[in-house]
XYZ file of C-alpha atoms in Angstrom:
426
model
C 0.000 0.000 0.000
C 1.362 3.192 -1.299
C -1.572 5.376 -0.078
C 0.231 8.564 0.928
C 0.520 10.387 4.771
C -0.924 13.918 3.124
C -3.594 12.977 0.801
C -7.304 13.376 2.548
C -8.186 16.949 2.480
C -9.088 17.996 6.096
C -11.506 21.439 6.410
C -11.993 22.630 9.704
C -13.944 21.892 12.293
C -15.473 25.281 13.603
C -19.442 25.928 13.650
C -21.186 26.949 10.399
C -19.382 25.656 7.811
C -22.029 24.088 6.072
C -24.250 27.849 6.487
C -21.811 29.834 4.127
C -23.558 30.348 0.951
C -20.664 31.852 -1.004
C -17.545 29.874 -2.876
C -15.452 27.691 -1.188
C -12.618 24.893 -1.767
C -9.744 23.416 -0.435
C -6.257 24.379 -1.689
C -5.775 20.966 -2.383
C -8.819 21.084 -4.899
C -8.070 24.439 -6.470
C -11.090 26.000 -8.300
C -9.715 27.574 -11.360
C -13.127 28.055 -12.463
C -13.636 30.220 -9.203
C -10.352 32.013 -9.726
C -9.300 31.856 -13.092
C -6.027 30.859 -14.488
C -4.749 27.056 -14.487
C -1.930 25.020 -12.926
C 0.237 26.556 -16.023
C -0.978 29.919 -15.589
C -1.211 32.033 -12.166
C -3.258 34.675 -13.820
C -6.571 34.212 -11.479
C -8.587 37.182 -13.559
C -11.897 36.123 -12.092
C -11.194 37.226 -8.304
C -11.252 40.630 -9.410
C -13.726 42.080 -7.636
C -14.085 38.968 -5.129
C -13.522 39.254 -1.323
C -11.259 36.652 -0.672
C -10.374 34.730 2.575
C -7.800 31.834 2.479
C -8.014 30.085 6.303
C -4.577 29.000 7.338
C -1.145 30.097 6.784
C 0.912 26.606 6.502
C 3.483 25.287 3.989
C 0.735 25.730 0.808
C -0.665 28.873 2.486
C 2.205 30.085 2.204
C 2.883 29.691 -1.578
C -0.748 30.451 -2.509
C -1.308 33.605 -0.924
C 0.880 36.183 -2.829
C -0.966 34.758 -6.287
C -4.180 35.672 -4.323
C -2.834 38.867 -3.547
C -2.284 40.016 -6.814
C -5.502 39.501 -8.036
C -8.221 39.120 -5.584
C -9.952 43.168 -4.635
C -9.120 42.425 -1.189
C -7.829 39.280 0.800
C -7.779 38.204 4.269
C -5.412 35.919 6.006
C -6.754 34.122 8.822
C -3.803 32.872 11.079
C -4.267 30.569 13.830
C -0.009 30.618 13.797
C 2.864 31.979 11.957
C 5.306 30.354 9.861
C 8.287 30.749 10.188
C 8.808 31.641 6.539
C 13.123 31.996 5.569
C 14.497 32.913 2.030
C 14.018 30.281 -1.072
C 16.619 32.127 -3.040
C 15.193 29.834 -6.187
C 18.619 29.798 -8.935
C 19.711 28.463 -12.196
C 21.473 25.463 -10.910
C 24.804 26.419 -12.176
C 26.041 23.477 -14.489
C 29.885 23.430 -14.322
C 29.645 23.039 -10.381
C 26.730 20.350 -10.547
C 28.824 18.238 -12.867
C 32.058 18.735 -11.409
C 30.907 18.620 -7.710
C 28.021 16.330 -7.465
C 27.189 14.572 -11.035
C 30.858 13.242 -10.433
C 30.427 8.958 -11.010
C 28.430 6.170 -10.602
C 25.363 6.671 -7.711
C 25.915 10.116 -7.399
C 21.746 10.324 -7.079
C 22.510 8.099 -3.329
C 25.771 9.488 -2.533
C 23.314 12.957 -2.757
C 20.846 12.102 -0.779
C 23.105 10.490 1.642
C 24.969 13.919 2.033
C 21.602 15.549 2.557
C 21.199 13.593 5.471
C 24.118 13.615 7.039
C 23.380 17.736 7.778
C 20.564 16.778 10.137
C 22.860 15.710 13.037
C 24.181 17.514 16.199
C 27.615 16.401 15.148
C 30.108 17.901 12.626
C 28.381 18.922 9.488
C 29.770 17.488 6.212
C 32.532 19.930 4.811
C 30.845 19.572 1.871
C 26.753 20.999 1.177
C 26.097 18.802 -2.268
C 22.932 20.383 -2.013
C 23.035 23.562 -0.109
C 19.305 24.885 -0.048
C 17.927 26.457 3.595
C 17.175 22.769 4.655
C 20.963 22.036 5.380
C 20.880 25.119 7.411
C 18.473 24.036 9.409
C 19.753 21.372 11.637
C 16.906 22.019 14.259
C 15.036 19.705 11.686
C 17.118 16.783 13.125
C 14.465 16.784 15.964
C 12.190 15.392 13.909
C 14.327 13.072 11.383
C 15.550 11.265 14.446
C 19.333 11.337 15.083
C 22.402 9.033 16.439
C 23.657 11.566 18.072
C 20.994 12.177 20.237
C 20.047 10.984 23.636
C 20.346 7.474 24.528
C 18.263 7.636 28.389
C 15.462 9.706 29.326
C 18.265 11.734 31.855
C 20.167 12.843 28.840
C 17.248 14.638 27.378
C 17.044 17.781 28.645
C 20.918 18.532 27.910
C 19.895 17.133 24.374
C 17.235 19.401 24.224
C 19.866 22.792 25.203
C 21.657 21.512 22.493
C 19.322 21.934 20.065
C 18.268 25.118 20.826
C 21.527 25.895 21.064
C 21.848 25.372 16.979
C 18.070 26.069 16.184
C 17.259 29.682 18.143
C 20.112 31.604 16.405
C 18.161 30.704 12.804
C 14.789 31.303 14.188
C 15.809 34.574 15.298
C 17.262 35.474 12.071
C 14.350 34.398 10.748
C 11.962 37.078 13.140
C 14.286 39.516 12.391
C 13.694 39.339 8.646
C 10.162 39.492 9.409
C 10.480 42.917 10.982
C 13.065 44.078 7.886
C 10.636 42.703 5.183
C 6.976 43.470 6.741
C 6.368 47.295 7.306
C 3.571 47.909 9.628
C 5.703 46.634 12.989
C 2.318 45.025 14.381
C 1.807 43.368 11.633
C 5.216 41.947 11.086
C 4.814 41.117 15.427
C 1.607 38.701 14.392
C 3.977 36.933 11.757
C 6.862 36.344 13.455
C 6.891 32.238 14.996
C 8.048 32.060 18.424
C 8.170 28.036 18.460
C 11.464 26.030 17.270
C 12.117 25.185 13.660
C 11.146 21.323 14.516
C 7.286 22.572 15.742
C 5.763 23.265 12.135
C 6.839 22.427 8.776
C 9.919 25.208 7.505
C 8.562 27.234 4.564
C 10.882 29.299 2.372
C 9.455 31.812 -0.143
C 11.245 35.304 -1.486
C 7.429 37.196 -1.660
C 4.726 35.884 1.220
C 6.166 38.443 3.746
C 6.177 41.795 1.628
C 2.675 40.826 0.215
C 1.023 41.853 3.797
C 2.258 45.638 2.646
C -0.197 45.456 -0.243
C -3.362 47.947 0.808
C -5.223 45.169 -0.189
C -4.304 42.647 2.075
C -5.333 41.844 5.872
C -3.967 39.749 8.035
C -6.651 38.603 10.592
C -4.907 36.746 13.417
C -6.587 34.864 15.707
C -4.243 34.187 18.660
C -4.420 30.569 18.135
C -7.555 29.792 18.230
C -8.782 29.856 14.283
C -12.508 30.841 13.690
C -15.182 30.904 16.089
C -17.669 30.214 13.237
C -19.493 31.376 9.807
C -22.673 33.200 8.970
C -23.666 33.094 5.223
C -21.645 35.432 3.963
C -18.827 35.978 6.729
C -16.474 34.617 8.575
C -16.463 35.705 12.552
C -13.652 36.145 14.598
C -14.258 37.553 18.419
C -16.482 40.489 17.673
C -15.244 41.048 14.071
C -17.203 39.667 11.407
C -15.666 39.750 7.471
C -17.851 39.887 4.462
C -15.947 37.533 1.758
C -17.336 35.802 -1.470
C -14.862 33.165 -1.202
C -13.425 31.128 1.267
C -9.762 29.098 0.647
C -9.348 25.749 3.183
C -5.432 26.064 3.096
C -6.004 23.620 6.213
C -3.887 20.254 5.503
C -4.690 16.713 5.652
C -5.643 14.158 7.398
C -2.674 13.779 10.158
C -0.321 11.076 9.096
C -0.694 9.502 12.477
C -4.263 10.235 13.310
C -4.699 6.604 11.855
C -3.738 3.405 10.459
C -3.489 2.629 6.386
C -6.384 1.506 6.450
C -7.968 5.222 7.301
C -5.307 6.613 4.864
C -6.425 4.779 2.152
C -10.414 4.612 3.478
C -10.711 0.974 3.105
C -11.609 -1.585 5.836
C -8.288 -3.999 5.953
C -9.385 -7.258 7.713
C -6.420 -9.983 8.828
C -6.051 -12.915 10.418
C -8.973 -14.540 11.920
C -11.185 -11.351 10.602
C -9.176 -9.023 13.073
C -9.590 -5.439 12.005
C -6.606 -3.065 11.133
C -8.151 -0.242 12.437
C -9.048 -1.766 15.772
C -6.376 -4.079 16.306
C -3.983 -0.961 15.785
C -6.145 1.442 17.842
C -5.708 -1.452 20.696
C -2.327 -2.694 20.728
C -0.565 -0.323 17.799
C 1.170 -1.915 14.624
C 3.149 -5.293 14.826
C 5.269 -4.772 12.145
C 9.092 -5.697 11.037
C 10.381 -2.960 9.661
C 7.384 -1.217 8.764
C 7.007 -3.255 6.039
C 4.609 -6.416 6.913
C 2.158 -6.514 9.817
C 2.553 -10.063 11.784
C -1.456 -9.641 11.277
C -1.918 -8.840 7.411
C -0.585 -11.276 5.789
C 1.021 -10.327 2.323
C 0.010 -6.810 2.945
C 3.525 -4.674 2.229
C 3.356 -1.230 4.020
C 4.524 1.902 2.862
C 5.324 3.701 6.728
C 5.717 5.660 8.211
C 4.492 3.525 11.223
C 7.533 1.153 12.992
C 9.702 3.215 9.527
C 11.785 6.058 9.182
C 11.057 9.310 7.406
C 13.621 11.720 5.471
C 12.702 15.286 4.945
C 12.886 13.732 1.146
C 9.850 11.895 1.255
C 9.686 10.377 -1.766
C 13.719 8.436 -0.415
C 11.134 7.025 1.989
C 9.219 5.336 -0.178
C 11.909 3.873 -2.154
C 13.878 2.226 0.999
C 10.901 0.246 1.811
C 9.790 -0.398 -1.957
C 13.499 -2.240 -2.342
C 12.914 -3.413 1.029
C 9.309 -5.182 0.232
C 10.986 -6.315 -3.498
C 13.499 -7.907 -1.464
C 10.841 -10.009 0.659
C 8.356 -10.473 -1.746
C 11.678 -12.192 -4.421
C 12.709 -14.289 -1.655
C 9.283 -15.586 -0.353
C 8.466 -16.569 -3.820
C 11.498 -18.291 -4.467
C 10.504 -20.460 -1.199
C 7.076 -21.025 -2.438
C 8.520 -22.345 -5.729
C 5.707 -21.696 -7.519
C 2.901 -22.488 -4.702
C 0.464 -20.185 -3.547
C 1.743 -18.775 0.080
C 1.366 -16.236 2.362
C 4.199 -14.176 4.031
C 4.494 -12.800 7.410
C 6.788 -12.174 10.413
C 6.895 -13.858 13.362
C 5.047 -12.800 16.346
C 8.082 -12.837 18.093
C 10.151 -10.838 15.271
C 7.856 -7.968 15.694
C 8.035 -8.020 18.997
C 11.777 -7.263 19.242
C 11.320 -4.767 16.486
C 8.779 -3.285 18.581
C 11.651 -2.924 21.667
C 14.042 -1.470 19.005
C 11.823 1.179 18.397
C 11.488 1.841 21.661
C 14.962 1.891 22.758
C 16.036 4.373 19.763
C 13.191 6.706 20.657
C 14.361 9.207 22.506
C 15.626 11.176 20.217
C 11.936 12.047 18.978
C 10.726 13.256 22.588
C 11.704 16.294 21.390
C 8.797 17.182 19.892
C 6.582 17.117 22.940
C 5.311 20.156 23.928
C 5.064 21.528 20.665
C 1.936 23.913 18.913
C -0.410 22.042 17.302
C 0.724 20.760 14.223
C -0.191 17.173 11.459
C 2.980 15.797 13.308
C 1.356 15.782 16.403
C -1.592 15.110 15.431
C -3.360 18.729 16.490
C -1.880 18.643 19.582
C -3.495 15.069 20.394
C -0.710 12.849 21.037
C 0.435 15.358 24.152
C -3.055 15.368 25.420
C -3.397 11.301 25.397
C -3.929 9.389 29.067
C -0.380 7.783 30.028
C -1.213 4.437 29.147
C -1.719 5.675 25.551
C 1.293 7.478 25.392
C 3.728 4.504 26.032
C 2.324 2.959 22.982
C 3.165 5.664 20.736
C 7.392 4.968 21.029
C 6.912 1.463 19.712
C 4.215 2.873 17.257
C 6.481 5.443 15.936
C 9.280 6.222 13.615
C 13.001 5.126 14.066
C 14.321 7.920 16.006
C 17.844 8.256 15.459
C 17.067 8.781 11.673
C 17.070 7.130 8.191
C 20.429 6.536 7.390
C 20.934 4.187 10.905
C 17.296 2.634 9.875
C 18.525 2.295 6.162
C 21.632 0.586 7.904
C 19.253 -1.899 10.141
C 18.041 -3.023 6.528
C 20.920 -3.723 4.861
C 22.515 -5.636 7.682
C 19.348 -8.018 7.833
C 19.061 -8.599 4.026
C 22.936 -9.392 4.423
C 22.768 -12.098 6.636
C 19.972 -13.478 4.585
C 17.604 -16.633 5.500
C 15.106 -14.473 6.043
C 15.241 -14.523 9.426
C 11.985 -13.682 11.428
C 9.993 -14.160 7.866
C 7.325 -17.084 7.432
C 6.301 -18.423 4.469
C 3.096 -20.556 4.946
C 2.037 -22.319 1.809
């Protein structure tokens, strides 16, 4: 199952949504007979004369809102919280360096990828960027990639946790600092400027979001947290202010890749062994996994993560560790079925142990407690869970000292071959 961790459009959950009688879609489902234009071409000529509001100011927020700018009469930006928006600095890519610095043999493509890595780590950064965009600047990320460097006991995490802000609050404060240069109204530019770490929300990098709140036609409506108390037919209320729009743009996310198993994700009912049901068998005990890749209950099923995984701010690596990892399962089970139907499954007792390993590598991802609500964290959720619930979520969650050291756990047990904790019932 390949079924995606961002892919169900979520709209928000605050009273009178359904009363609103003007226009309204989800970024994810852009209207271009609303606005005008087309994927190819950002002229949106039909907002015009429309009162716009786009709700949210995330990652696509932020890359849809100076388009709406430019063409809407007036737009307003409702914030529930800031991002923390740095420089793209978008370039040629220029050729003599790519070919002579990175393009340079055989698996350059890994070798790449493996250097992008290696700059989320509270060690010694590479001496060499083979990618140098704001995301190897950012080592606060590391706090959510999981790291080897980090913390090995609960003790050790609060020093682990100086340390990263140690590396993390000299960026952020760069970044609130080009908020005030950029924005010009100073209470304006105060509302947009994050307070949280770079590891809170997902990092957004654009050269125009921040001067398009000194257009006259633009007004940021912030909301101290809270979002929208609720809509009227024709407005949108916040506290005692109500806004007159003719459209209304969801930029508010997706379903929370952890808010559910893949069976949610893909909106299926996924039934196992003796009729068991993903969904409540996870809910109950979490996933029983080996390596992410096949639950002990779901036969044949091959997973995707990121549950019992790894993730990589390159998503897309992700998916192509455990694709090779799956291939590399699937190959061998056949060639022990020789030709015979079969089924193939870990052992209980395989997932088990994995389940331990998680554990015992998790500490690195405590970081993120505490943090403003956010799809990571499932809106805040996860922090507000009952104690019981929350010492499921270690052996539930990702590899914690990051992707490289999972990739590594991979390779070693396809090395030593057998298959190993792998049962083939035909």
């Amino acid at each position: 199952m390949v079924n995606g961790v961002l892919n169900w459009a979520k709209l928000p959950g605050f009273l009178g949504i359904l009363d609103y009688k003007g226009e309204v879609f989800h970024t994810s489902r852009f209207n271009y007979a609303l606005s005008g234009g087309s994927p190819s071409d950002p002229s949106l000529t039909k907002l015009k004369n429309k009162r716009v509001a786009i709700i949210g100011t995330g990652a696509t927020a932020v890359q849809v809102i100076p388009h709406l700018a430019r063409w809407s009469k007036h737009l307003y930006v409702v914030q529930r919280t800031p991002a923390a928006v740095d420089r793209r600095d978008q370039r040629e890519t220029d050729v003599e360096w790519f070919r002579k610095g990175v393009a340079t043999s055989m698996g350059w493509q890994r070798e790449r990828l493996r250097n992008f890595h290696q700059h989320f780590t509270t060690r010694k950064q590479p001496d060499i960027n083979l990618i140098d965009d704001q995301w190897t600047h950012a080592i606060g990320l590391v706090a959510i990639s999981g790291n080897a460097a980090g913390p090995k006991t609960m003790q050790e995490l609060p020093v682990y946790m100086r340390t990263l802000y140690s590396f993390d609050t000299p960026r952020q404060n760069r970044i609130r600092t080009r908020v005030e240069r950029i924005v010009e109204d100073p209470n304006v530019a105060k509302k947009l400027q994050a307070w949280y770490p770079s590891w809170c929300k997902r990092p957004c990098f654009h050269d125009e979001y921040l001067s398009t709140f000194n257009r006259d036609n633009v007004t940021l409506v912030d909301t101290d947290g809270k979002g929208p108390d609720h809509l009227t037919a024709d407005s949108i209320v916040i506290g005692d202010k109500s806004y007159l729009v003719d459209i209304i743009v969801f930029a508010t996310g997706f379903r929370a890749p952890f808010g559910g198993t893949p069976a949610e994700m893909a909106n299926l009912t996924i039934i196992g062994r003796n009729g068991v049901s993903m969904s409540d068998e996870w809910a109950r005990d979490g996933p029983s996994t080996l390596h992410g890749v096949l639950d002990h209950n779901f036969p044949n099923l091959f997973l995707s993560g990121p549950w019992q995984a790894s993730i990589s701010p390159n998503y897309l690596f992700n998916e192509d560790v455990l694709a090779k990892h799956a291939a590399y399962i699937l190959a061998e089970a056949k060639d022990k079925a020789g030709g015979k139907p079969f089924a193939v499954t870990p052992t209980a007792a395989a997932v088990q142990e994995w389940g331990k390993q998680l554990l015992n590598h998790a500490i690195p991802i405590g970081a993120m407690a505490g943090c403003t609500p956010n799809y990571s964290n499932v809106e805040g959720e996860i922090d507000r869970l009952p104690p019981e619930a929350q010492m499921k979520l270690p052996r539930s969650g990702v590899w914690g000292h990051g992707i490289e050291d999972f990739l590594g756990q991979l390779e070693k047990w396809r090395a030593e071959g057998g298959m190993q904790d792998i049962e083939v019932e035909m």
